[in-house]
């Protein structure tokens, strides 16, 4: 990989870094907090990284990502993958009362919040944090997930969960205590 990069860009120094280290550095630059947890949601897992002054100080993973949520909708609702994706999008924008798939979504939210708070608790034993920066949130429903009381309970008063969208200039608060 190094030679391919140098072949394209010329003889320049090339360094490789894990995503967690880059996420922590970026979140520190944006929020300028001494301690922060970044959370990257992928297809099969969620990675939590503890940042201390822009440096990676700890890491934890949860074996739950967007695909686990889709599989929950598929198994509980008898849906195809595409139907599950549509149901997830519709549930995020439903303002007219309970959604048809409220039960499996709530079951997943409770399971995710339990796993998340356990993993984050291990990182909080290292250092307290005021901000959790979430990258890769699938949609509005995933962002709502981070308002779960079990996740909010791990933050001190004044703490917040923030979404780091694909465009780093588009930051939004998910929840603030």
CSV table of C-alpha atoms in Angstrom, one decimal, residues 77-147:
chain,number,residue,atom,x,y,z
A,77,UNK,CA,-41.3,-8.4,11.3
A,78,UNK,CA,-40.7,-11.0,8.6
A,79,UNK,CA,-39.2,-8.3,6.4
A,80,UNK,CA,-36.7,-8.4,3.5
A,81,UNK,CA,-33.6,-6.3,3.9
A,82,UNK,CA,-35.0,-3.5,1.7
A,83,UNK,CA,-38.3,-3.5,3.7
A,84,UNK,CA,-36.3,-3.4,6.9
A,85,UNK,CA,-34.3,-0.4,5.7
A,86,UNK,CA,-37.6,1.4,4.6
A,87,UNK,CA,-39.2,0.6,8.0
A,88,UNK,CA,-36.2,2.1,9.8
A,89,UNK,CA,-36.4,5.3,7.7
A,90,UNK,CA,-40.2,5.5,8.2
A,91,UNK,CA,-39.9,5.0,12.0
A,92,UNK,CA,-37.4,7.9,12.2
A,93,UNK,CA,-39.9,10.2,10.6
A,94,UNK,CA,-43.1,8.9,12.2
A,95,UNK,CA,-44.8,11.7,14.0
A,96,UNK,CA,-48.3,10.2,14.0
A,97,UNK,CA,-48.0,7.8,17.0
A,98,UNK,CA,-46.4,4.4,17.5
A,99,UNK,CA,-44.8,2.8,14.5
A,100,UNK,CA,-45.7,-0.7,13.4
A,101,UNK,CA,-42.2,-1.9,14.3
A,102,UNK,CA,-42.0,0.0,17.6
A,103,UNK,CA,-41.5,-3.2,19.7
A,104,UNK,CA,-38.4,-4.6,17.8
A,105,UNK,CA,-36.9,-1.1,17.6
A,106,UNK,CA,-37.4,-0.6,21.4
A,107,UNK,CA,-35.9,-4.1,22.0
A,108,UNK,CA,-32.9,-3.2,20.0
A,109,UNK,CA,-32.5,0.2,21.6
A,110,UNK,CA,-32.6,-1.4,25.1
A,111,UNK,CA,-30.0,-4.0,24.1
A,112,UNK,CA,-27.7,-1.4,22.4
A,113,UNK,CA,-28.0,1.0,25.3
A,114,UNK,CA,-27.0,-1.8,27.7
A,115,UNK,CA,-24.0,-2.9,25.6
A,116,UNK,CA,-23.0,0.7,25.0
A,117,UNK,CA,-23.1,1.8,28.6
A,118,UNK,CA,-21.2,-1.2,29.7
A,119,UNK,CA,-18.4,-0.6,27.2
A,120,UNK,CA,-18.3,3.1,27.8
A,121,UNK,CA,-18.3,2.5,31.5
A,122,UNK,CA,-14.9,0.7,31.1
A,123,UNK,CA,-13.5,3.8,29.3
A,124,UNK,CA,-15.0,6.1,31.9
A,125,UNK,CA,-13.0,4.2,34.5
A,126,UNK,CA,-9.9,5.6,32.7
A,127,UNK,CA,-11.1,9.2,32.4
A,128,UNK,CA,-14.4,11.1,32.8
A,129,UNK,CA,-15.9,12.6,29.6
A,130,UNK,CA,-18.4,15.4,28.8
A,131,UNK,CA,-19.0,14.6,25.1
A,132,UNK,CA,-19.7,11.5,23.1
A,133,UNK,CA,-19.2,12.2,19.4
A,134,UNK,CA,-21.1,9.8,17.2
A,135,UNK,CA,-19.9,9.1,13.6
A,136,UNK,CA,-21.7,7.0,11.2
A,137,UNK,CA,-25.2,7.3,12.7
A,138,UNK,CA,-27.4,5.6,10.1
A,139,UNK,CA,-30.3,8.0,10.3
A,140,UNK,CA,-32.5,10.0,12.6
A,141,UNK,CA,-33.6,6.9,14.4
A,142,UNK,CA,-30.0,5.9,15.3
A,143,UNK,CA,-29.5,9.5,16.6
A,144,UNK,CA,-32.6,9.1,18.7
A,145,UNK,CA,-31.1,5.9,20.1
A,146,UNK,CA,-28.4,8.0,21.8
A,147,UNK,CA,-31.1,9.8,23.8
